[in-house]
Coordinates of C-alpha atoms in Angstrom, one line a residue:
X1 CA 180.7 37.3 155.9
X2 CA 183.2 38.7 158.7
X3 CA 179.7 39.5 161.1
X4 CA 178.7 35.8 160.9
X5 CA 180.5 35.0 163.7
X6 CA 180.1 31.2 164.3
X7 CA 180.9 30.5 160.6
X8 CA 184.5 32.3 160.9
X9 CA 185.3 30.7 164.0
X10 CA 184.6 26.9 161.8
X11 CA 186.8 28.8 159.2
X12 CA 189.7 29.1 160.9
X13 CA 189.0 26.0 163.4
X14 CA 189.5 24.0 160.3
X15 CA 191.8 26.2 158.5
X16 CA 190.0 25.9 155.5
X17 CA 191.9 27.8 152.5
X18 CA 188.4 28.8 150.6
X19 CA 188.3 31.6 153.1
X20 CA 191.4 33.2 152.6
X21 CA 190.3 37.1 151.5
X22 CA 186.8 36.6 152.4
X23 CA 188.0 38.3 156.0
X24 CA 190.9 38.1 158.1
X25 CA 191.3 37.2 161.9
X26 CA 192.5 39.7 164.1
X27 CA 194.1 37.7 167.6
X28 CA 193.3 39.8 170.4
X29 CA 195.6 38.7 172.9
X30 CA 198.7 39.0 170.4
X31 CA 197.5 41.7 168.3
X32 CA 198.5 40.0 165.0
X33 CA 196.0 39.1 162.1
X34 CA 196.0 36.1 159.8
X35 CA 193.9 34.7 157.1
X36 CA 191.4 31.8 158.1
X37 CA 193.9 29.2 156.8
X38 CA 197.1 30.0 159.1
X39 CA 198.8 27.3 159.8
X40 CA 199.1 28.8 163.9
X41 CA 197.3 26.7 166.3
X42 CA 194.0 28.6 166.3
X43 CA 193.8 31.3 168.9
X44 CA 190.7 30.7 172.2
X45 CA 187.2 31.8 170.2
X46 CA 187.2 34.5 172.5
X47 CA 190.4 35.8 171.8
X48 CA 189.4 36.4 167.7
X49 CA 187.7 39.3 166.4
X50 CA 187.0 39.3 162.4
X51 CA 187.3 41.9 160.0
X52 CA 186.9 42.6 156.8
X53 CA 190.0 43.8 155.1
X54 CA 193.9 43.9 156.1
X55 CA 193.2 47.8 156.1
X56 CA 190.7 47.2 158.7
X57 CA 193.2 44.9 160.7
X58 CA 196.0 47.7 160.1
X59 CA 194.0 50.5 161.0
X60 CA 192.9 48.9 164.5
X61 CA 196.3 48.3 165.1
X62 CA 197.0 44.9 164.3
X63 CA 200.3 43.6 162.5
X64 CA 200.3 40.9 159.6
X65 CA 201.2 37.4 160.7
X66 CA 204.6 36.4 159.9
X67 CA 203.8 32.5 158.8
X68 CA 200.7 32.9 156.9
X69 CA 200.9 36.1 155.5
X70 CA 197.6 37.6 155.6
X71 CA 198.6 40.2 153.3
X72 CA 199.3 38.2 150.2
X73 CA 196.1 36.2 150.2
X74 CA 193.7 36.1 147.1
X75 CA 190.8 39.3 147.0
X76 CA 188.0 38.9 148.1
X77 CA 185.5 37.8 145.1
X78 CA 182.9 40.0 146.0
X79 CA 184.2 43.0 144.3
X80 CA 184.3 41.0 141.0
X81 CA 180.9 39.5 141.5
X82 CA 179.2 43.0 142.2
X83 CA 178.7 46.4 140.1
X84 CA 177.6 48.8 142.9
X85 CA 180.1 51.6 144.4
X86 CA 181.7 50.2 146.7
X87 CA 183.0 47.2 144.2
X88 CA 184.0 49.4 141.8
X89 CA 185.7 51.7 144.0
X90 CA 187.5 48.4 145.7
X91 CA 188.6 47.7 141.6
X92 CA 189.9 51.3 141.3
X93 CA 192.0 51.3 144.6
X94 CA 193.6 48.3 143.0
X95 CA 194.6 49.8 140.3
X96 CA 195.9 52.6 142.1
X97 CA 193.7 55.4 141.2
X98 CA 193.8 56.6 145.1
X99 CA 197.4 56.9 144.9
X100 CA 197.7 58.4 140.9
X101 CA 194.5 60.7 141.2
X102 CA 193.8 61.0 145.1
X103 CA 190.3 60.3 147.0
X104 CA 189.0 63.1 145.4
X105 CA 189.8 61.2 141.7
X106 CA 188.8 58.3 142.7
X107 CA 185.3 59.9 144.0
X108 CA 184.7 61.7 140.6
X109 CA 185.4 58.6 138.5
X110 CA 182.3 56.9 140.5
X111 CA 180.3 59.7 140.4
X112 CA 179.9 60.6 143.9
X113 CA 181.5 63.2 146.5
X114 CA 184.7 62.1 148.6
X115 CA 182.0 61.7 151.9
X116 CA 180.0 59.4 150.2
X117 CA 182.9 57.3 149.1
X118 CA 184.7 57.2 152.6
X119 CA 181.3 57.1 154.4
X120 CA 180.4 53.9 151.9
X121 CA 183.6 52.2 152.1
X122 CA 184.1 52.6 155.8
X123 CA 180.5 51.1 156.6
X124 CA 181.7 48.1 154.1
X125 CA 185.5 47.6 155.0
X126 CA 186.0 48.6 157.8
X127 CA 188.3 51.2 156.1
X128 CA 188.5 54.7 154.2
X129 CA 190.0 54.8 150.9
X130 CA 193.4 56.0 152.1
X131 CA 193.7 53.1 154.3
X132 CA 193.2 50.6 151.8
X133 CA 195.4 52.2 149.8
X134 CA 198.2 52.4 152.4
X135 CA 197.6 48.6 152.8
X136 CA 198.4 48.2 149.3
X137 CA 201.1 49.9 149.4
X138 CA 202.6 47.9 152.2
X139 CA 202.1 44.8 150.2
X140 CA 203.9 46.6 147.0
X141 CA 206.8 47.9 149.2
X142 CA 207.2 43.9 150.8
X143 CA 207.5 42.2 146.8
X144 CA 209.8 44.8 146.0
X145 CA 212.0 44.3 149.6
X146 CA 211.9 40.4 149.0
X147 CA 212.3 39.7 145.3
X148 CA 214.2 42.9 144.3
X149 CA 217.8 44.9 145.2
X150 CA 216.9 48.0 144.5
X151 CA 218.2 50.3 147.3
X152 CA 215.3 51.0 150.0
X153 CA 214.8 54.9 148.7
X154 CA 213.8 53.7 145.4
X155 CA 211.8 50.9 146.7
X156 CA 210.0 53.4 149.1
X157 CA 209.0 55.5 145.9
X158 CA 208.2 52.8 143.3
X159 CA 205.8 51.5 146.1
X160 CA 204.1 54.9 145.8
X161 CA 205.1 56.7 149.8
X162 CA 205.5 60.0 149.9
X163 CA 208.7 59.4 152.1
X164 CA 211.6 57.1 153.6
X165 CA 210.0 57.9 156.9
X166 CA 206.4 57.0 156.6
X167 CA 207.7 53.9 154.1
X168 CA 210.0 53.4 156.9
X169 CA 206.9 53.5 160.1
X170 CA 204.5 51.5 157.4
X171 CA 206.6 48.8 157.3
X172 CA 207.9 48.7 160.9
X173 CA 204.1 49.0 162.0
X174 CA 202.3 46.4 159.2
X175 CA 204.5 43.8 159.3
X176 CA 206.5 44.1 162.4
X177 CA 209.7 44.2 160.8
X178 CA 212.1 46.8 159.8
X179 CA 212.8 47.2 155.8
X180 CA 216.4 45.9 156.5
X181 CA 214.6 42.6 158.2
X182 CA 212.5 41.8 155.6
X183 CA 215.0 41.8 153.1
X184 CA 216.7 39.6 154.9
X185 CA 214.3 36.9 155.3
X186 CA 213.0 37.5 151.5
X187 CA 217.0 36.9 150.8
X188 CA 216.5 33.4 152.6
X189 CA 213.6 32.0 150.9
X190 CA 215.0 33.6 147.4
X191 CA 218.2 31.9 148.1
X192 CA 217.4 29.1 145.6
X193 CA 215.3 30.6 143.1
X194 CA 216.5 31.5 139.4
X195 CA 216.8 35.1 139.2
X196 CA 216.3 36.9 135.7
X197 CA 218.3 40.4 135.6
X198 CA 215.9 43.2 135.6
X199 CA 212.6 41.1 136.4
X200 CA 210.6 40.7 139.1
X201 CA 209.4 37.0 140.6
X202 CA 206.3 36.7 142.4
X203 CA 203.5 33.9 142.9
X204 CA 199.7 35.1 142.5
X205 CA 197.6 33.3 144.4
X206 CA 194.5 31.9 143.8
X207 CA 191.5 29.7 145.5
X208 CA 191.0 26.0 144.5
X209 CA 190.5 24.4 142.2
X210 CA 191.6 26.1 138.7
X211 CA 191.3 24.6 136.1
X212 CA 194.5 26.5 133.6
X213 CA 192.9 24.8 130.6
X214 CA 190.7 27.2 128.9
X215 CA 192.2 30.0 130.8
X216 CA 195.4 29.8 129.0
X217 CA 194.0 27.6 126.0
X218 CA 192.3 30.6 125.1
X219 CA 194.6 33.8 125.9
X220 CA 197.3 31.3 123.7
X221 CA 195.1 30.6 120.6
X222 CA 194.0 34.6 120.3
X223 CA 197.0 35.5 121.3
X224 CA 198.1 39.0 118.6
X225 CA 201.3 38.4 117.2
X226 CA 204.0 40.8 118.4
X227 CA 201.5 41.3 121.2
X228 CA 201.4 38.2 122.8
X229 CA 203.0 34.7 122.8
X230 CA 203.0 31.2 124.6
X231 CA 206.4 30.3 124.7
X232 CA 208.7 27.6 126.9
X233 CA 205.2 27.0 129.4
X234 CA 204.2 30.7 129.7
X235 CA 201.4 33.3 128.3
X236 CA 203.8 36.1 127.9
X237 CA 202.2 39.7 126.9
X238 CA 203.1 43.8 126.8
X239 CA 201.4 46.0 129.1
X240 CA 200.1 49.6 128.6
X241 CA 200.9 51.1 132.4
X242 CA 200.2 54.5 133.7
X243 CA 203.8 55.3 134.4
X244 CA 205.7 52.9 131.4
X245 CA 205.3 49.8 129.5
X246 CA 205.5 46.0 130.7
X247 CA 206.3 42.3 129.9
X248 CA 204.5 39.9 131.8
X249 CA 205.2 35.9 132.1
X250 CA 202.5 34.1 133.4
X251 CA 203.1 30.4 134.7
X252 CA 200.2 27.9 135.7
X253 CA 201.3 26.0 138.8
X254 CA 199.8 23.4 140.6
X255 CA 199.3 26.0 143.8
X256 CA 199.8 29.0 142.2
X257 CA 200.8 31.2 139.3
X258 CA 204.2 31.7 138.5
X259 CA 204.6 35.9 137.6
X260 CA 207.7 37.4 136.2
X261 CA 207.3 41.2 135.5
X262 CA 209.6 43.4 133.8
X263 CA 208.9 47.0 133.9
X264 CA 209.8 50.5 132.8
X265 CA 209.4 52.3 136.0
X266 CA 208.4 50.1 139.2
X267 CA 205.6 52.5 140.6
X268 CA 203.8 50.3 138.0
X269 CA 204.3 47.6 140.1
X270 CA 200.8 47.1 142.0
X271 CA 198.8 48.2 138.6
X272 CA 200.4 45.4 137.2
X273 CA 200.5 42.8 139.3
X274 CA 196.4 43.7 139.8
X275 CA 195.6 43.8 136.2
X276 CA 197.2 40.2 135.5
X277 CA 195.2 38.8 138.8
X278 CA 192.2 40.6 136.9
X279 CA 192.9 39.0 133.7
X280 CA 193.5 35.4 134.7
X281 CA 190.1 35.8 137.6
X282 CA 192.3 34.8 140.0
X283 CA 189.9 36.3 142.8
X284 CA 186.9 33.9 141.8
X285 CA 185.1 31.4 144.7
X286 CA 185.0 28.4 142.1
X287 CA 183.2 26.5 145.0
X288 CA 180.4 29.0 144.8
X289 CA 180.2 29.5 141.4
X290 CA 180.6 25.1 140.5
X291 CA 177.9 24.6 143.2
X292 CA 175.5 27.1 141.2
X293 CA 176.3 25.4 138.2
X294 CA 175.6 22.1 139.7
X295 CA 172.2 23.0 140.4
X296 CA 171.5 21.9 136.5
X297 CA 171.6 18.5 136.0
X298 CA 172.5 18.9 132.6
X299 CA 175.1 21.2 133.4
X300 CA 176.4 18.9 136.4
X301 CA 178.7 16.2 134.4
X302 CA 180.5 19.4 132.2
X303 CA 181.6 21.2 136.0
X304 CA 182.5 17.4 137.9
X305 CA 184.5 16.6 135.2
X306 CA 186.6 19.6 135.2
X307 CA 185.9 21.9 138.1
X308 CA 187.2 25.8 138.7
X309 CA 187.0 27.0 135.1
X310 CA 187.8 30.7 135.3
X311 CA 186.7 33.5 133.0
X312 CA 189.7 34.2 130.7
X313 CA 189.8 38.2 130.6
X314 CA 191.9 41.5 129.3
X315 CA 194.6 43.4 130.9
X316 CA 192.7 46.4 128.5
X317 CA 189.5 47.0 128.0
X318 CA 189.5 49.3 125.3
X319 CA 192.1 46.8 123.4
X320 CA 189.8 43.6 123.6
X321 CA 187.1 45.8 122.6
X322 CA 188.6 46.7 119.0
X323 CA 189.9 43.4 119.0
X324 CA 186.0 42.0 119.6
X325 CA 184.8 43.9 116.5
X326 CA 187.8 42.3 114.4
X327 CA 186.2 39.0 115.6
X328 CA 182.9 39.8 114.5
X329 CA 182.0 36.8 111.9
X330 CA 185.3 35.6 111.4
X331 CA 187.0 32.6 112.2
X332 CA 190.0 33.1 115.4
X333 CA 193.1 32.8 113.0
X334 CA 191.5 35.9 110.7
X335 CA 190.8 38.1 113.8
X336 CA 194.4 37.8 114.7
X337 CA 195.5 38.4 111.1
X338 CA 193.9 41.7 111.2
X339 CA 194.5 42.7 114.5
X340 CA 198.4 41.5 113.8
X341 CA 198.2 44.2 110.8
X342 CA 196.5 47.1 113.1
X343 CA 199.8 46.5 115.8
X344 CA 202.4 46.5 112.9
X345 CA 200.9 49.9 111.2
X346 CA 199.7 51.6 114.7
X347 CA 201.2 49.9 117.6
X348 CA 204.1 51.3 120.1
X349 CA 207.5 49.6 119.7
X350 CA 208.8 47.6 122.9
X351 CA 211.7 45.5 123.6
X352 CA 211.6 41.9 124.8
X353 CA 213.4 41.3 127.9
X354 CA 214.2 38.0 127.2
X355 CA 216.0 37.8 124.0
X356 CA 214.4 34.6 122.7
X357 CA 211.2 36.6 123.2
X358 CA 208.7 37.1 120.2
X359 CA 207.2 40.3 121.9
X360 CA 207.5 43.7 120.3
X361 CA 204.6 46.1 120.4
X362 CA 201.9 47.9 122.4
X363 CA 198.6 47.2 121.2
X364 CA 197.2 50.3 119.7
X365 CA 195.7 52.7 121.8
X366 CA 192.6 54.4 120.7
X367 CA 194.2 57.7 120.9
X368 CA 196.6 56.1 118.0
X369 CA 193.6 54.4 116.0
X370 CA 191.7 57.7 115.7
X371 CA 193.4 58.9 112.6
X372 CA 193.0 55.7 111.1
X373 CA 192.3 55.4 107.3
X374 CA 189.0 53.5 107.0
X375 CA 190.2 52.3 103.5
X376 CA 193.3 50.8 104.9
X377 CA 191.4 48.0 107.0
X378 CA 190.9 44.9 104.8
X379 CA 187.2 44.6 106.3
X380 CA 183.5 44.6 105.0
X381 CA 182.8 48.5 104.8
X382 CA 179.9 48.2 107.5
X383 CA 182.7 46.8 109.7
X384 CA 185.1 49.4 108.9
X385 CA 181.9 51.6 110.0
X386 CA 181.6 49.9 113.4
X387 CA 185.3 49.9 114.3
X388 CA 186.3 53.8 113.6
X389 CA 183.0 54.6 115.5
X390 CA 183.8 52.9 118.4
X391 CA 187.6 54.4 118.3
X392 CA 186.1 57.6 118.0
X393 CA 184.2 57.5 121.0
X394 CA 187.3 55.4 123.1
X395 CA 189.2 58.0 122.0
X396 CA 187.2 61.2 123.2
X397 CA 186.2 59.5 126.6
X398 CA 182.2 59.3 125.5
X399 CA 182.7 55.2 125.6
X400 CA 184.7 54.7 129.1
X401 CA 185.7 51.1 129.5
X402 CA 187.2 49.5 132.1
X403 CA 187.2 47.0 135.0
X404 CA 185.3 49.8 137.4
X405 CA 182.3 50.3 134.8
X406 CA 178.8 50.6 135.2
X407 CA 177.6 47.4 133.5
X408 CA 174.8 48.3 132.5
X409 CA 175.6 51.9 131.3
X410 CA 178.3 50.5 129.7
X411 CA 176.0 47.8 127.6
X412 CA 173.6 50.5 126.6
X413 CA 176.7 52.7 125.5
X414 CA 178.2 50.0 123.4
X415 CA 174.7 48.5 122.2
X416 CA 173.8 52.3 120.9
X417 CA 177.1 52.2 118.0
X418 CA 176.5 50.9 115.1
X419 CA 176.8 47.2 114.2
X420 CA 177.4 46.1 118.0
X421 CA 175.1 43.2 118.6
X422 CA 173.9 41.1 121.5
X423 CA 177.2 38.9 121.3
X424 CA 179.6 41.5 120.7
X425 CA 177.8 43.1 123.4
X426 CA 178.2 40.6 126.1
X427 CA 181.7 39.1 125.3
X428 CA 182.6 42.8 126.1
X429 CA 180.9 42.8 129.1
X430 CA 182.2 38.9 130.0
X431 CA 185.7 39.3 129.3
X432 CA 186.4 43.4 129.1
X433 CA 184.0 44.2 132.0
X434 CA 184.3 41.3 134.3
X435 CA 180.1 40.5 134.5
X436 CA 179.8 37.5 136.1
X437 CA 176.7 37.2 134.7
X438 CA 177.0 38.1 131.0
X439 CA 175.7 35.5 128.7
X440 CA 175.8 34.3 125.0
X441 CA 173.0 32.8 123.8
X442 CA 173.6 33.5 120.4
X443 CA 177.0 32.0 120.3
X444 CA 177.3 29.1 117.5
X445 CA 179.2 27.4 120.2
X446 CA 177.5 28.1 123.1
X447 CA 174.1 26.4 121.2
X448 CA 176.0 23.9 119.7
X449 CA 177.2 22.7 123.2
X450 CA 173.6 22.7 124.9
X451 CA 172.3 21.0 122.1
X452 CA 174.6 18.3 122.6
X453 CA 174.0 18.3 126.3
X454 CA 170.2 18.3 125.6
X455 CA 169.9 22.3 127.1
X456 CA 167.2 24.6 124.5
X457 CA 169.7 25.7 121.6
X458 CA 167.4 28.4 120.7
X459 CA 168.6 32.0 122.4
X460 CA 165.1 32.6 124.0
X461 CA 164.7 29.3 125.5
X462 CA 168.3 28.8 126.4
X463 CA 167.9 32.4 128.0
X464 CA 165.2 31.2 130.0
X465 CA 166.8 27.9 131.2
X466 CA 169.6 30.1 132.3
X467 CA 168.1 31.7 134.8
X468 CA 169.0 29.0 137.2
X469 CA 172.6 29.8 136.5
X470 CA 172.7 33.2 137.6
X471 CA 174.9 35.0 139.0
X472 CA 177.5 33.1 137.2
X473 CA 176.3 32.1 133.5
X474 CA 179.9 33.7 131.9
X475 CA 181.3 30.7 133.9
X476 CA 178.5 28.9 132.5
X477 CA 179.8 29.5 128.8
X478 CA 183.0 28.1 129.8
X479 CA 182.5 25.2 130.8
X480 CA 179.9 24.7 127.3
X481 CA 182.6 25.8 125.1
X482 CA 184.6 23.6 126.7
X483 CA 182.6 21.0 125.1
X484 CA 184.1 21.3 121.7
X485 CA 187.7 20.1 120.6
X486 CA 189.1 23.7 119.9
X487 CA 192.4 25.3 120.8
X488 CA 191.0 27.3 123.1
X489 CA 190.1 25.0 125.4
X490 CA 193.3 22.9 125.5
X491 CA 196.8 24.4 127.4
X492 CA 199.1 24.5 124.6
X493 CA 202.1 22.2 124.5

């Protein structure tokens, strides 16, 4: 969007908020970048220059805007509406593969050589790997300045520098400020907030509308005891991190969403801040994806009377994946009653920050489910079948899931196991994956729901009548399950 010149300029003319992420205005005359919706008095037209990415901005030289905070906007939705390389290199960086495994890591989990990568991503973003993943870094290093006391050394690490000095010249350079003036300023606005000991406090963004009621209906009514809870207003959950383990708090706002985030080692900071934006879809265009929808007349009345439903996702997707195949033909309570058995026998022990707190294991990995005892699981043998294959293969790496996958590859993969379906299929790929465009038209209540709304209830002819819908027929499924009276579509009390 950033080359369509005349359509920025009404962007940030009207300082319209649905923009924010989509590119970034870089002020020539002040050299200082801000998203479309800044607040500023908007600079002379020929004064702006638009680019892609805050890395972009960085890398020419610009410094982030001290009132609207350029940096802390939503992501761009394009790199969760597309599968090619550059998308899934863009879901990588944010979960900090560049700065775990390199460029060269990052290059062989796409499947192509580091000049391909940088060549693709510079043509794209206006930015090489490296640079986006200083940016990153920058915005890491700023939460931790403003919402934390940890001395500046152990901030500069935990944001993942290699040194006080370049943490120091990042800083100074990206936002104009040195560490020591940041923390001031953070020190200001925190003045009045409730501080819990050994958490962080952050607001995730995300564009309007968003609707929190299926979103959180349903990560609350499948929430895994132990696992997961909704307790006092908040989905509250354990992460699996690359560096330690996790509790997450996750408030719905009016403007926002409320994060606190309590972790075992803070380089895990950016992963999990990025996975919790992933799970919630935070970085959807609902305006894009409601007028789609609208298109359908029958369709219309279910998205204007409850705009900006989001797709409610996984902070793992080799987790929801086992916990799809205990859902297979069984109602939601008995697909947490089994999964609730599977964290007791095989999960890692945490502790709950919060004392009051129900939370007290990892989810199993697969690594830990691959000795398990087929005869133990209280399921039909031919699901017993189904779930040790598919921890077998999570296990040994032949079954690679995650937010980065090839969605295609990844459907052919899971559709070649034994006893995976169409539906198991494409709830993976919906809420595992992140396809935009995954679709069940199998689902008892997806065909329940068009039937009522007068859509084909069949799969093949609902299939068909979809095809107006794409790119976006996951979002589609929300807003027909939302039809029925269910827990999951209700924010829990």
């Amino acid at each position: 969007m950033y080359t369509d010149t005349d359509r920025c300029v009404r962007a940030v003319q009207s300082k319209d908020p649905r923009f924010d992420g989509w590119f970034f205005t870089a002020v020539l005359t002040t050299r200082i970048y801000c998203r479309p919706s800044c607040p500023a008095v908007p600079p002379k037209v020929g004064n702006m220059s638009f680019l892609p990415s805050a890395a972009a901005c960085q890398q020419a030289g610009f410094r982030a805007c001290k009132r609207c905070r350029p940096d802390t906007s939503p992501g761009s939705p394009e790199w969760n509406a597309r599968a090619d390389a550059v998308a899934r290199a863009m879901r990588l960086i944010q979960d900090g593969v560049v700065d775990r495994e390199g460029v060269p890591g990052l290059a062989t989990r796409l499947g192509y050589s580091t000049r391909q990568v940088e060549r693709q991503l510079n043509a794209e973003l206006g930015a090489g790997p490296l640079a986006l993943a200083r940016a990153q870094r920058a915005q890491t290093a700023r939460l931790l300045i403003e919402t934390s006391e940890l001395p500046m050394a152990d901030v500069a690490f935990a944001a993942g520098f290699s040194s006080i000095r370049t943490f120091n010249d990042t800083v100074r350079e990206v936002f104009a400020l040195s560490p020591s003036e940041l923390r001031t300023r953070g020190e200001k606005a925190q003045r009045d907030k409730p501080r819990i000991p050994g958490t962080i406090s952050l607001r995730l963004p995300y564009r309007s509308p968003l609707n929190p009621d299926n979103l959180f209906g349903h990560l609350a009514a499948t929430a895994v005891p132990g696992v997961e809870e909704w307790r006092a207003g908040a989905y509250r959950r354990t992460l699996r991190l690359p560096y330690g383990t996790g509790v997450v708090a996750l408030t719905p706002r009016p403007d926002h969403i409320g994060c606190q985030l309590a972790l075992t080692d803070l380089r895990d900071l950016t992963i999990a801040i990025s996975r919790c934006r992933w799970m919630l879809d935070l970085d959807a265009d609902p305006e894009a994806i409601d007028e789609q929808l609208r298109t359908d007349r029958l369709l219309a009345p279910l998205v204007d009377k409850a705009p900006g439903r989001r797709v409610p996702r996984t902070v793992d997707a080799a987790e929801f994946a086992v916990r799809a195949v205990l859902g297979q033909q069984v109602s939601t309570a008995a697909a947490r009653t089994h999964a609730a058995r599977l964290v007791v026998a095989h999960g890692e022990p945490v502790a709950d920050p919060d004392p009051a707190g129900g939370l007290t294991h990892l989810f199993p990995s697969p690594r830990a489910l691959a000795g398990l005892d087929p005869e133990s699981l209280a399921l039909p043998r031919s699901r017993r079948t189904t779930l040790t294959t598919l921890v077998a293969a999570l296990a040994d790496g032949s079954l690679p899931l995650g937010s980065d996958s090839d969605w295609e590859l990844a459907r052919a993969r899971l559709g070649a196991l034994p006893g995976f379906g169409p539906w198991t299929t494409e709830v993976i790929a919906m809420r595992a994956l992140g396809d935009p465009d995954a679709f069940l038209p199998s689902d008892l209540g997806v065909r329940r729901a068009a039937r009522g709304l007068g859509l084909p209830s069949t799969p093949a002819a609902l299939t068909a009548r979809a095809a107006g819908w794409r790119p976006w027929r996951a979002y589609a499924v929300q807003y027909l399950w939302a039809t029925e009276d269910h827990a999951i579509n209700h924010l829990p009390v």
